[in-house]
XYZ file of C-alpha atoms in Angstrom:
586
model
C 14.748 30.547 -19.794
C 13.192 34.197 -20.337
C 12.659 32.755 -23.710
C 10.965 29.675 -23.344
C 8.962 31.425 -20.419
C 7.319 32.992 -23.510
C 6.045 30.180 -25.037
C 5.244 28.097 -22.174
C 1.898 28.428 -22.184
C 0.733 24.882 -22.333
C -1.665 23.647 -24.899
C -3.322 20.351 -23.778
C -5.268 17.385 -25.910
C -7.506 15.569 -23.828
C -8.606 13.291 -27.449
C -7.935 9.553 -26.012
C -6.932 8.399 -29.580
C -3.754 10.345 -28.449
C -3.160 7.074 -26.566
C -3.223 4.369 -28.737
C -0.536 2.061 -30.307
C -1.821 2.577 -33.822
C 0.373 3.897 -36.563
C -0.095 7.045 -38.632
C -0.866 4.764 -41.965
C -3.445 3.038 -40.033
C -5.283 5.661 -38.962
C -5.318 7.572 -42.401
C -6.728 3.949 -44.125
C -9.361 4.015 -41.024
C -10.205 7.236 -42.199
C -10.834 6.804 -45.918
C -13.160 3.669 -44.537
C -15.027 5.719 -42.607
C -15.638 7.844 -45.816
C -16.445 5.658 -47.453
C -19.151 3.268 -45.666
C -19.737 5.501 -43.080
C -18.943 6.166 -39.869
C -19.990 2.748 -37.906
C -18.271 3.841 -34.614
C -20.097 6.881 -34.758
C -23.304 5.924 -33.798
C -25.060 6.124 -30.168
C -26.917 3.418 -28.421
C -29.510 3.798 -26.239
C -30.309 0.718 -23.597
C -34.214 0.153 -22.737
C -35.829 -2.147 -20.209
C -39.145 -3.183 -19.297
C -40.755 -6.420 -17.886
C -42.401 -7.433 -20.597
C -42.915 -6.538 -24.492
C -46.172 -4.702 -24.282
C -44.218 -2.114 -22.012
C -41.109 -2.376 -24.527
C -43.463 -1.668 -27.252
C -45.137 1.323 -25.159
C -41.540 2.999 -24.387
C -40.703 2.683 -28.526
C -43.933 4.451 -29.722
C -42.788 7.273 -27.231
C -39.436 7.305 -28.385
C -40.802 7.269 -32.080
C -42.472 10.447 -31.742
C -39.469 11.811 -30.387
C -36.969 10.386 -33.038
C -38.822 11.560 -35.698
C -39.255 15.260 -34.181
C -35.358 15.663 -33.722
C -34.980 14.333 -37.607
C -36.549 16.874 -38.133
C -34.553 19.509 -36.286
C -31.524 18.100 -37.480
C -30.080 16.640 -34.088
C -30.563 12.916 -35.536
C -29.592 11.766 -39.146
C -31.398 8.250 -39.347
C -32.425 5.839 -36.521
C -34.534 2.628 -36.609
C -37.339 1.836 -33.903
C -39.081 -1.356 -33.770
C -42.460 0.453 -33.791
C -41.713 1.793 -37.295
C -42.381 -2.126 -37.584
C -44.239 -3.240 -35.038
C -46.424 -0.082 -33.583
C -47.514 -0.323 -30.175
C -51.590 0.025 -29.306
C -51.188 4.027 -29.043
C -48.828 4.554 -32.037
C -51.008 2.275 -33.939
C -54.011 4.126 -33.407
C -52.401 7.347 -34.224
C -51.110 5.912 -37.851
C -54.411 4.927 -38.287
C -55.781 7.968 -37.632
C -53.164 9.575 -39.984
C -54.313 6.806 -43.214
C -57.730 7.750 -42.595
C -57.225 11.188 -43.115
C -55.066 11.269 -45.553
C -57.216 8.829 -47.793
C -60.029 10.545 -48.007
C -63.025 9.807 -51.194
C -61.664 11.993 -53.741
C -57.817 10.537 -53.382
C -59.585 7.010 -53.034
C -61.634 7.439 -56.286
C -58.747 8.775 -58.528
C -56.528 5.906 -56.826
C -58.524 3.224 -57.884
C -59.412 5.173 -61.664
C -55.366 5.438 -62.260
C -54.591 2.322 -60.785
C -57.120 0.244 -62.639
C -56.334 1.535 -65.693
C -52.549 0.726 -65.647
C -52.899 -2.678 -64.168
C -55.068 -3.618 -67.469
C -52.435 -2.199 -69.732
C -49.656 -3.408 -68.155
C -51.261 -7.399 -68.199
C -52.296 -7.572 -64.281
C -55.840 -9.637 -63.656
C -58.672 -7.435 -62.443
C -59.074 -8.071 -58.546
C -55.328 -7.894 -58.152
C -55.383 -5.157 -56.098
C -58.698 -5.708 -54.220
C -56.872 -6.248 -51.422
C -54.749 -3.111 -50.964
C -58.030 -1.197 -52.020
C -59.961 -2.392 -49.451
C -57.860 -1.441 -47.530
C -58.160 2.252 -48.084
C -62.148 2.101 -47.219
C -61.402 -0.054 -43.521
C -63.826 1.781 -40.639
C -62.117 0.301 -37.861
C -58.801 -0.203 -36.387
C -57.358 -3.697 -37.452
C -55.613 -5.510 -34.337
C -51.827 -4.788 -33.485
C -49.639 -6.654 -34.871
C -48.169 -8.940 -32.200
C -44.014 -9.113 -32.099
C -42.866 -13.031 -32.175
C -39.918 -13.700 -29.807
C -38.486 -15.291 -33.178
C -38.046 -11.262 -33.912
C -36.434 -10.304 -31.403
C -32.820 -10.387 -32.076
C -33.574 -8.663 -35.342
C -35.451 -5.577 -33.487
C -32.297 -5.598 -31.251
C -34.544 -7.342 -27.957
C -33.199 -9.588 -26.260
C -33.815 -11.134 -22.613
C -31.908 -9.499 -19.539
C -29.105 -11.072 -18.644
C -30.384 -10.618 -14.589
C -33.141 -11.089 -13.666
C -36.700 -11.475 -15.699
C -37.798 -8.469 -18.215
C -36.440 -7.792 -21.573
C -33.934 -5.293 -22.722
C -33.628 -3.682 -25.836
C -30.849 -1.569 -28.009
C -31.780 1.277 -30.147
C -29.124 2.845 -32.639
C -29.154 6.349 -33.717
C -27.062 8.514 -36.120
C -25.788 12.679 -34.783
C -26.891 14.947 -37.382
C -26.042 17.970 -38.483
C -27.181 19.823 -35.730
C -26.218 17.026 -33.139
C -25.125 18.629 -30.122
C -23.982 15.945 -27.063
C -25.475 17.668 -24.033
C -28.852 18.020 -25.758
C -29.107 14.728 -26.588
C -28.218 12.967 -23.518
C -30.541 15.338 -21.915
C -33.665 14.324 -23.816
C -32.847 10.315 -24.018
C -31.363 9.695 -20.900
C -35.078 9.533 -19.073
C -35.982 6.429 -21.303
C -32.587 4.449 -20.074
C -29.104 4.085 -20.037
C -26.893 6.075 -23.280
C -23.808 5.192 -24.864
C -22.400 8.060 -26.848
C -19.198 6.947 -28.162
C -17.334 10.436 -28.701
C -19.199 12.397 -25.523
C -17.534 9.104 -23.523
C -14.561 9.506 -24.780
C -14.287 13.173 -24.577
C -15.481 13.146 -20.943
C -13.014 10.254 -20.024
C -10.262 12.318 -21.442
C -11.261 15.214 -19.312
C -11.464 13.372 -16.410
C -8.518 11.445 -16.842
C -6.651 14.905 -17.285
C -8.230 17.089 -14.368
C -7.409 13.599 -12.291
C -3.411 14.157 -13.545
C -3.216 17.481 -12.781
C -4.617 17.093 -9.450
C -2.568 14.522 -8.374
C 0.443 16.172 -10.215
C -0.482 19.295 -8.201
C -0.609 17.603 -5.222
C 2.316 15.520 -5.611
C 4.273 19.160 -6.405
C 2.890 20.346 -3.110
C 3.802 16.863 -1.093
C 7.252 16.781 -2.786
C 7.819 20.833 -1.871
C 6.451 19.927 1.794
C 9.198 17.053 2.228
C 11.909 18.796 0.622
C 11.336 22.178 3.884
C 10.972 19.202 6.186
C 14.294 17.638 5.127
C 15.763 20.723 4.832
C 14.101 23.504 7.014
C 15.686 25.882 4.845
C 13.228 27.658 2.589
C 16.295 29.387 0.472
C 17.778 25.363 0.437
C 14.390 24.380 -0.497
C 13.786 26.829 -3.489
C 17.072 26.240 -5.085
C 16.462 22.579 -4.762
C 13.144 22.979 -7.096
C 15.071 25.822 -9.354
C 16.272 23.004 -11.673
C 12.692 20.687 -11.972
C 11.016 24.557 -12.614
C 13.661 25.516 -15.331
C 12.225 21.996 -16.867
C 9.162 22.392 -16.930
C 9.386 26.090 -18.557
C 11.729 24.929 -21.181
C 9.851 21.858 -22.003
C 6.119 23.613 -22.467
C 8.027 25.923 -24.653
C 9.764 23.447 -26.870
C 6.580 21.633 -27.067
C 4.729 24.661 -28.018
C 7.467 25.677 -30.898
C 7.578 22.486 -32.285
C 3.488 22.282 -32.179
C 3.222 19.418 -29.442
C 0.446 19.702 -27.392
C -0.125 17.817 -23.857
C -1.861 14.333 -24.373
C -2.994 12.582 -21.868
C 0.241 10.548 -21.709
C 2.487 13.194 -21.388
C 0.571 14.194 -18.607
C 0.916 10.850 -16.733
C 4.655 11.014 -17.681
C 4.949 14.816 -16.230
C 4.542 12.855 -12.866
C 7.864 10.881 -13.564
C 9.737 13.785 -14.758
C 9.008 15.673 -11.710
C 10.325 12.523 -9.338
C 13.848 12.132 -11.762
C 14.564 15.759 -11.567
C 13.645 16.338 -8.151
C 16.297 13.467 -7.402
C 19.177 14.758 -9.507
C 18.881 18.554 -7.474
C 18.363 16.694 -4.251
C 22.121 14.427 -5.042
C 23.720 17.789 -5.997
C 22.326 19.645 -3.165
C 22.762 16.855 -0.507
C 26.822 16.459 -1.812
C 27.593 20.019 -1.971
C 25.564 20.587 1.887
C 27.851 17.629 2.903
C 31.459 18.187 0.906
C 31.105 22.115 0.307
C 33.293 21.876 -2.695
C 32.335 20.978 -6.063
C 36.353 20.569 -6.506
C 35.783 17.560 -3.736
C 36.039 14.274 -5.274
C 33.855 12.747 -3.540
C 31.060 15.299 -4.789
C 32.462 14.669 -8.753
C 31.480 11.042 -7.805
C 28.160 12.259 -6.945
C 28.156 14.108 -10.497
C 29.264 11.014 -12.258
C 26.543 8.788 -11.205
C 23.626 11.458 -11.986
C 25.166 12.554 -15.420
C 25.191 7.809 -15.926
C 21.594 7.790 -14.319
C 20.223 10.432 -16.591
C 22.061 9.389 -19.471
C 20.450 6.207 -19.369
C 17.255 7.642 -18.927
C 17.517 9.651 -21.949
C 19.132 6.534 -24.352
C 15.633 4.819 -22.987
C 13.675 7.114 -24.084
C 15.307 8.780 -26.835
C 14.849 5.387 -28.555
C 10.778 5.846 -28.650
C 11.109 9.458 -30.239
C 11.345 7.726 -33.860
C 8.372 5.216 -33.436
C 5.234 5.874 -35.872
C 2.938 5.037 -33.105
C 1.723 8.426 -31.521
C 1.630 7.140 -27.918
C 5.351 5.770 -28.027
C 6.163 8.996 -29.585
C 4.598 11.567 -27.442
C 6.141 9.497 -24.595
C 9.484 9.159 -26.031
C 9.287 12.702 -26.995
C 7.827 14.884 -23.296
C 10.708 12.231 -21.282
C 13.631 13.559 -23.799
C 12.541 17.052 -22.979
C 12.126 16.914 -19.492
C 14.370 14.852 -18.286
C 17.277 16.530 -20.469
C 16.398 19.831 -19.344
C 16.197 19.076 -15.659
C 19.776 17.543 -16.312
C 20.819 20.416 -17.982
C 19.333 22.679 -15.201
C 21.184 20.453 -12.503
C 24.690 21.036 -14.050
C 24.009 24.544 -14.597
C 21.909 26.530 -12.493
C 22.844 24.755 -8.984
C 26.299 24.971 -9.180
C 27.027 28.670 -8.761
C 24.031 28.483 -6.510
C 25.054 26.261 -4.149
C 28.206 28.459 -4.092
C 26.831 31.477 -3.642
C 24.241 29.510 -0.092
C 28.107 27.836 1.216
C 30.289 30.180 0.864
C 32.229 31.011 4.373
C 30.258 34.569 5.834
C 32.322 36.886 8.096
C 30.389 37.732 11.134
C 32.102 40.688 13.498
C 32.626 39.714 16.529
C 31.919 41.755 19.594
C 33.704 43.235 21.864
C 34.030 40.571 25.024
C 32.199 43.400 27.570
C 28.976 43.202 25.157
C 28.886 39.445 24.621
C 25.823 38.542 26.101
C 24.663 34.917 26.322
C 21.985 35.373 23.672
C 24.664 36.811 21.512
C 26.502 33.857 21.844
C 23.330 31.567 21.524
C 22.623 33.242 18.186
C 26.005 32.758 16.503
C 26.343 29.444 17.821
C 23.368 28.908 15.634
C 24.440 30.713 12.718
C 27.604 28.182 12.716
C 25.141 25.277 11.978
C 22.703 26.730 9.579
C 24.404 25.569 6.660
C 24.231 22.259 7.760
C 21.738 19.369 7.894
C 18.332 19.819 9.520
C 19.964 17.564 12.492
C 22.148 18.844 13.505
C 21.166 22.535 13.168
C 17.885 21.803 15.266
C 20.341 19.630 17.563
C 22.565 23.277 18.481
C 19.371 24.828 18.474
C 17.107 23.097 21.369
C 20.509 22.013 23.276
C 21.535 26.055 23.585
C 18.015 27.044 24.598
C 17.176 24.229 26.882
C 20.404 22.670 28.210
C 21.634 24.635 31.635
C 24.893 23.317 30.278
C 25.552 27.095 29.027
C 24.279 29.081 31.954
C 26.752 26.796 34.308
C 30.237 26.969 31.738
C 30.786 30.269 32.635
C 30.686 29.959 36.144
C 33.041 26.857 35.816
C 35.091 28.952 33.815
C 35.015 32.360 35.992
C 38.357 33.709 37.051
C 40.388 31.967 34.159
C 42.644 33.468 32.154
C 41.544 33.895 28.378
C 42.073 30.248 27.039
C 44.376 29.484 23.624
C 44.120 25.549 23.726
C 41.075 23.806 24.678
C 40.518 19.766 24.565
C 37.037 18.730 24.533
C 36.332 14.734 25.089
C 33.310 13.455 23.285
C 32.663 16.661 21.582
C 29.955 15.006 19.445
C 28.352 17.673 17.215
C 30.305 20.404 18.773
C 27.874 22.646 20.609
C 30.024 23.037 23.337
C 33.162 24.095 21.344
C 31.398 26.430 19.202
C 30.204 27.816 22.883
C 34.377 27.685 23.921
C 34.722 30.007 20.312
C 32.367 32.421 20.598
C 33.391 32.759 24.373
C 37.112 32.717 23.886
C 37.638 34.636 20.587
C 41.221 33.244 20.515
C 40.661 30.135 21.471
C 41.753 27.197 19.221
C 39.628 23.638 20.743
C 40.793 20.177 19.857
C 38.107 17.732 20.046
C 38.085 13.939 19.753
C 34.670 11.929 18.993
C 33.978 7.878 18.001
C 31.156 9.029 15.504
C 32.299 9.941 12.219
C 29.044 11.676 11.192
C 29.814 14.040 14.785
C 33.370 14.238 13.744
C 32.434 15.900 10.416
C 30.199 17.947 11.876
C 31.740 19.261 14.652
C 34.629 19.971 11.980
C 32.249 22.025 9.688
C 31.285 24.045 12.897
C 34.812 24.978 14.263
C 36.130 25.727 10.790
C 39.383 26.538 11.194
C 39.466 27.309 14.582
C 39.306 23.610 15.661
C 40.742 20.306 14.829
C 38.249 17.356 15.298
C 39.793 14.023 15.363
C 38.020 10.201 15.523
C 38.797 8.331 18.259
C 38.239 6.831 21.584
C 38.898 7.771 25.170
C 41.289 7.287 26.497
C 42.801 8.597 23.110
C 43.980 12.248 23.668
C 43.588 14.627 20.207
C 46.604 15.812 18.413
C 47.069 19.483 19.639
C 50.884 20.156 17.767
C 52.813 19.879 21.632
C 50.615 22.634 22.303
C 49.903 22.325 26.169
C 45.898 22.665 27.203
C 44.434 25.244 28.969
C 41.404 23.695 29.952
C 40.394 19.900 29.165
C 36.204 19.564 29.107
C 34.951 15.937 30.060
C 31.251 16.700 29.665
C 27.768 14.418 30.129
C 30.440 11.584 28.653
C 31.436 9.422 31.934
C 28.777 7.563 32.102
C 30.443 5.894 29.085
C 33.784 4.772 30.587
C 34.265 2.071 32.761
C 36.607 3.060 35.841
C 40.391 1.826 34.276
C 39.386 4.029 30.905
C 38.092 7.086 33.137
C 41.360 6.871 35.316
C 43.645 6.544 31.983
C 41.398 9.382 30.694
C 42.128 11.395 33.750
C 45.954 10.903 34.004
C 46.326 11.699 30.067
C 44.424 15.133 30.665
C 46.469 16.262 33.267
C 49.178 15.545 32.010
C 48.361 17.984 28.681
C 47.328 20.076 30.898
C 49.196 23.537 31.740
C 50.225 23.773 35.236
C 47.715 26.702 35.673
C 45.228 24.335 33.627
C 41.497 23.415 34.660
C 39.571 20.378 34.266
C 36.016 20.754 33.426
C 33.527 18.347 34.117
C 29.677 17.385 33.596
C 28.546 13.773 34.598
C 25.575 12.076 35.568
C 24.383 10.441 38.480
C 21.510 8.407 39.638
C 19.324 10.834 41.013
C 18.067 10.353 45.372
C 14.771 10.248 43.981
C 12.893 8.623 40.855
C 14.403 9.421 37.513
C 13.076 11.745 35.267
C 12.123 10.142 31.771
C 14.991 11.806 30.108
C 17.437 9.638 32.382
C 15.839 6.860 31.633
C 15.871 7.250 27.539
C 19.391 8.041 27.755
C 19.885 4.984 29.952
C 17.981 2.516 27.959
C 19.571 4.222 24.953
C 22.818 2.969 25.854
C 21.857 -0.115 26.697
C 20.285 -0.949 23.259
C 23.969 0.195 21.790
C 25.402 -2.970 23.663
C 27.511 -0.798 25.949
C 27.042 -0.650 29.643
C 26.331 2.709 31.836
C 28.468 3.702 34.157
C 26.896 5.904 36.844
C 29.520 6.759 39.882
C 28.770 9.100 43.466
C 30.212 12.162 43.777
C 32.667 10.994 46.478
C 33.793 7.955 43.718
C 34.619 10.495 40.807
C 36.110 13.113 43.358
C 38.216 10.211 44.776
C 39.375 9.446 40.819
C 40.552 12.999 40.328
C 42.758 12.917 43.465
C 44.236 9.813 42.422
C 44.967 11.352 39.201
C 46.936 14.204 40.917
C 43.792 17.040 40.635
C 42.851 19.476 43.045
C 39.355 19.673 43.296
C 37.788 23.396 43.670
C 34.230 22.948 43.057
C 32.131 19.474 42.758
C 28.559 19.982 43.066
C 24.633 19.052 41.964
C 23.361 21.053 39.553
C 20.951 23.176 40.427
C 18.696 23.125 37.125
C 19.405 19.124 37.219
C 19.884 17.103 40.196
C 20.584 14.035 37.790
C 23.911 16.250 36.857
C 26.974 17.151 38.522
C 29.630 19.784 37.967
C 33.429 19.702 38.511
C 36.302 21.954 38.039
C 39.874 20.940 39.098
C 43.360 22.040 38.673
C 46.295 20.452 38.308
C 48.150 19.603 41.626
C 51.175 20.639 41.472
């Protein structure tokens, strides 16, 4: 890469015959042609127009003058203007003018002396040339000649295709001194220019500065969505490490093998960018979600990018050969940069995403100096290798939900907890809480989403066992009896046989000193807030039916299930929630 980062200065060719079909041979044979009977595409055109064809004829005497002074100069090689033919009034009187001056007595006399002579001697009749010589001694101005309409296709006039008036095409050849800007700047007044190469060229330009904006700002967009998906700038970064290594190594191979940017590898830059950004974003997604490249699920993952690529590249591989430069350029810059964003996908992520997963040791406290924002904050740091979800999920729930503040005074006087069972753990916020506050702890959870489940996995490590399944399922805990079983914000779920089979299973894993832990909600004296009500309606549109009970019915449950109840009451951050804790009545 350090390498290629030399030579990746990009050289760019804006010429637009970079984009056509036609084949080397062809070109060279259009070539020779053009050598040979000159240049016919090489001309400009300028477009007059004018109501009628005295004003036509007034524009052309103007442009005359002007033609003939930048002949002169060098910027034109050869143009034709009707009024070389067919003067107008004021170029007419200025030719005039001109053949009366330049004919004057003397040049007259020895004219007609030479030219009478010769005509005798070479057989012509005597008044022959009467005519012409008459014409050298006229006093006044002989009438304009008037244009026929018969003419006008041959003067290049022709009527507009809108409206009345004429138009009228002039044709004029660059010369030597031709420069582009300087021309357009002194016809352009008289009407509308077509300058072949100055098109082109400016067409070219624009199509490129158009490429590169939108390829900048489809960089930026794609950069953007990548931080929102992940909201991990490290994530992020390594994600685009692959699509960079691409680009580098394809502007240098281009540049060592004297390729420069054409317009269509510009367009195709666009597509490179999208493919490689997709291969990093499969590698980074599988190795976020297995953490293993040994996993083989994630060597499935590998397969189908290596296939998708590999197709890619037969596809355009194939066009590399062709004789036509566009197919080539575009066969060529796809190899390149789809290859090396492969490459840089199998190579460069791998130990990366090893290095951003690996398992980091965090020392733990002693219990006298863990505060709740200690706990907060590696809570957090259990989920921040994880989706975007879910981390924000553990984020806003530790910082908003009173659910924290209240656990320890459910849990006050207990003795440090081994075994804890959590019901409906879903991402496991609460266990990861149970962890950090019980350093020994080990917590069994049991969740019906499998997307929770792995989650709530990742987060307990090896500290927890999360199974899939539904109340009133108990999770595996190895004949280990509970400490403390936590039913929390999940009742509302269960209808009253699966919340009394529920209640009868936990005590009875319970340890005889064990607690119950509990966090339902109710339907509040008052109007609902709108967070009771999206959480209602939310469960509705599941096709499952909430179950909200009183206080009195769920203390009445746990007494039938052989609890003692020691505290059941509102909560004071949330009178839509109520707390429990009850022990096992023994």
């Amino acid at each position: 890469t350090a390498v290629m980062l030399l030579y990746a200065r990009p050289e760019f060719n804006t010429d637009l015959n970079a984009m056509n079909t036609v084949s080397s041979s062809t070109v060279a044979a259009d070539h020779l042609f053009a050598r040979v009977w000159g240049n016919i595409t090489g001309k400009n055109y300028l477009m007059i127009s004018a109501p009628s064809i005295t004003k036509i004829r007034r524009l052309d005497d103007k442009l005359l003058d002007k033609i003939e002074r930048d002949r002169q100069s060098g910027l034109l090689a050869a143009s034709f203007v009707p009024a070389m033919i067919f003067p107008g009034a004021v170029r007419q009187s200025e030719n005039f003018a001109a053949w009366q001056a330049f004919w004057t007595p003397e040049r007259v006399r020895r004219l007609k002396k030479s030219l009478l002579a010769d005509s005798r001697a070479l057989g012509f009749a005597p008044g022959a040339f009467a005519p012409f010589l008459n014409s050298l001694r006229l006093k006044a101005q002989p009438p304009a000649p008037a244009l026929s309409p018969r003419f006008y296709s041959l003067m290049g006039i022709s009527r507009a295709a809108t409206g009345p008036g004429l138009v009228q095409f002039i044709t004029m050849t660059p010369g030597k001194s031709y420069k582009a800007r300087t021309f357009l700047d002194k016809y352009q007044v008289y009407g509308k220019i077509f300058e072949p190469k100055f098109f082109a060229k400016k067409l070219g330009e624009l199509l490129f500065s158009t490429f590169t904006r939108l390829f900048i700002m489809i960089a930026v967009g794609v950069t953007l969505l990548l931080f929102l998906v992940f909201l991990d700038l490290r994530l992020t970064m390594i994600t685009l490490l692959p699509v960079i290594f691409a680009y580098i190594c394809t502007l240098g191979t281009l540049r060592l093998i004297g390729h420069p940017i054409d317009i269509p590898g510009l367009m195709l830059s666009i597509i490179i960018l999208g493919m490689g950004i997709d291969y990093s974003i499969f590698f980074v997604r599988a190795y976020q979600r297995y953490r293993s490249a040994d996993n083989p699920s994630y060597g499935l993952v590998r397969m189908a990018v290596f296939m998708s690529a590999a197709s890619t590249l037969i596809g355009f591989g194939a066009l590399i050969p062709a004789r036509h430069s566009l197919l080539h350029s575009a066969g060529l810059i796809s190899t390149l940069g789809i290859g090396y964003s492969l490459l840089g996908a199998f190579i460069i992520l791998p130990p990366l995403l090893k290095a951003q997963f690996a398992p980091r040791a965090v020392s733990l406290p002693r219990p006298d100096k863990m505060s709740a924002d200690i706990i907060r904050r590696r809570i957090i740091r259990r989920y921040q290798l994880l989706e975007a979800y879910p981390r924000l999920f553990a984020r806003f729930k530790t910082k908003l939900d009173p659910m924290f503040d209240h656990l320890p005074v459910m849990l006050k006087d207990c003795r440090p907890m081994a075994t804890i069972i959590d019901i409906g753990c879903g991402y496991g916020v609460p266990a990861a809480w149970c962890l950090e506050y019980f350093p020994k702890a080990m917590v069994f959870g049991l969740e019906p989403d499998p997307e929770r489940v792995r989650v709530a996995a990742l987060v307990t490590s090896n500290r927890g066992q999360i199974s899939r399944g539904w109340a009133p399922a108990m999770p595996p805990t190895g004949n280990k009896a509970a400490d403390c079983v936590l039913l929390l914000d999940m009742l509302h779920y269960l209808d009253d046989n699966t919340l009394t089979a529920l209640l009868e299973k936990s005590r009875q894993r319970l340890r005889p000193e064990g607690i119950l832990v509990m966090r339902y909600a109710v339907i509040p004296p008052g109007r609902p807030s709108w967070f009771w009500h999206v959480e209602d309606l939310r469960i509705k549109f599941s096709g499952m039916t909430p179950y909200y009970r009183t206080i009195k019915e769920v203390n009445d449950l746990l007494l039938t299930a052989g609890f003692t109840v020691d505290i059941h009451e509102v909560s004071a951050a949330n009178n839509e929630l109520v707390w429990a804790r009850a022990g096992v009545n023994t």
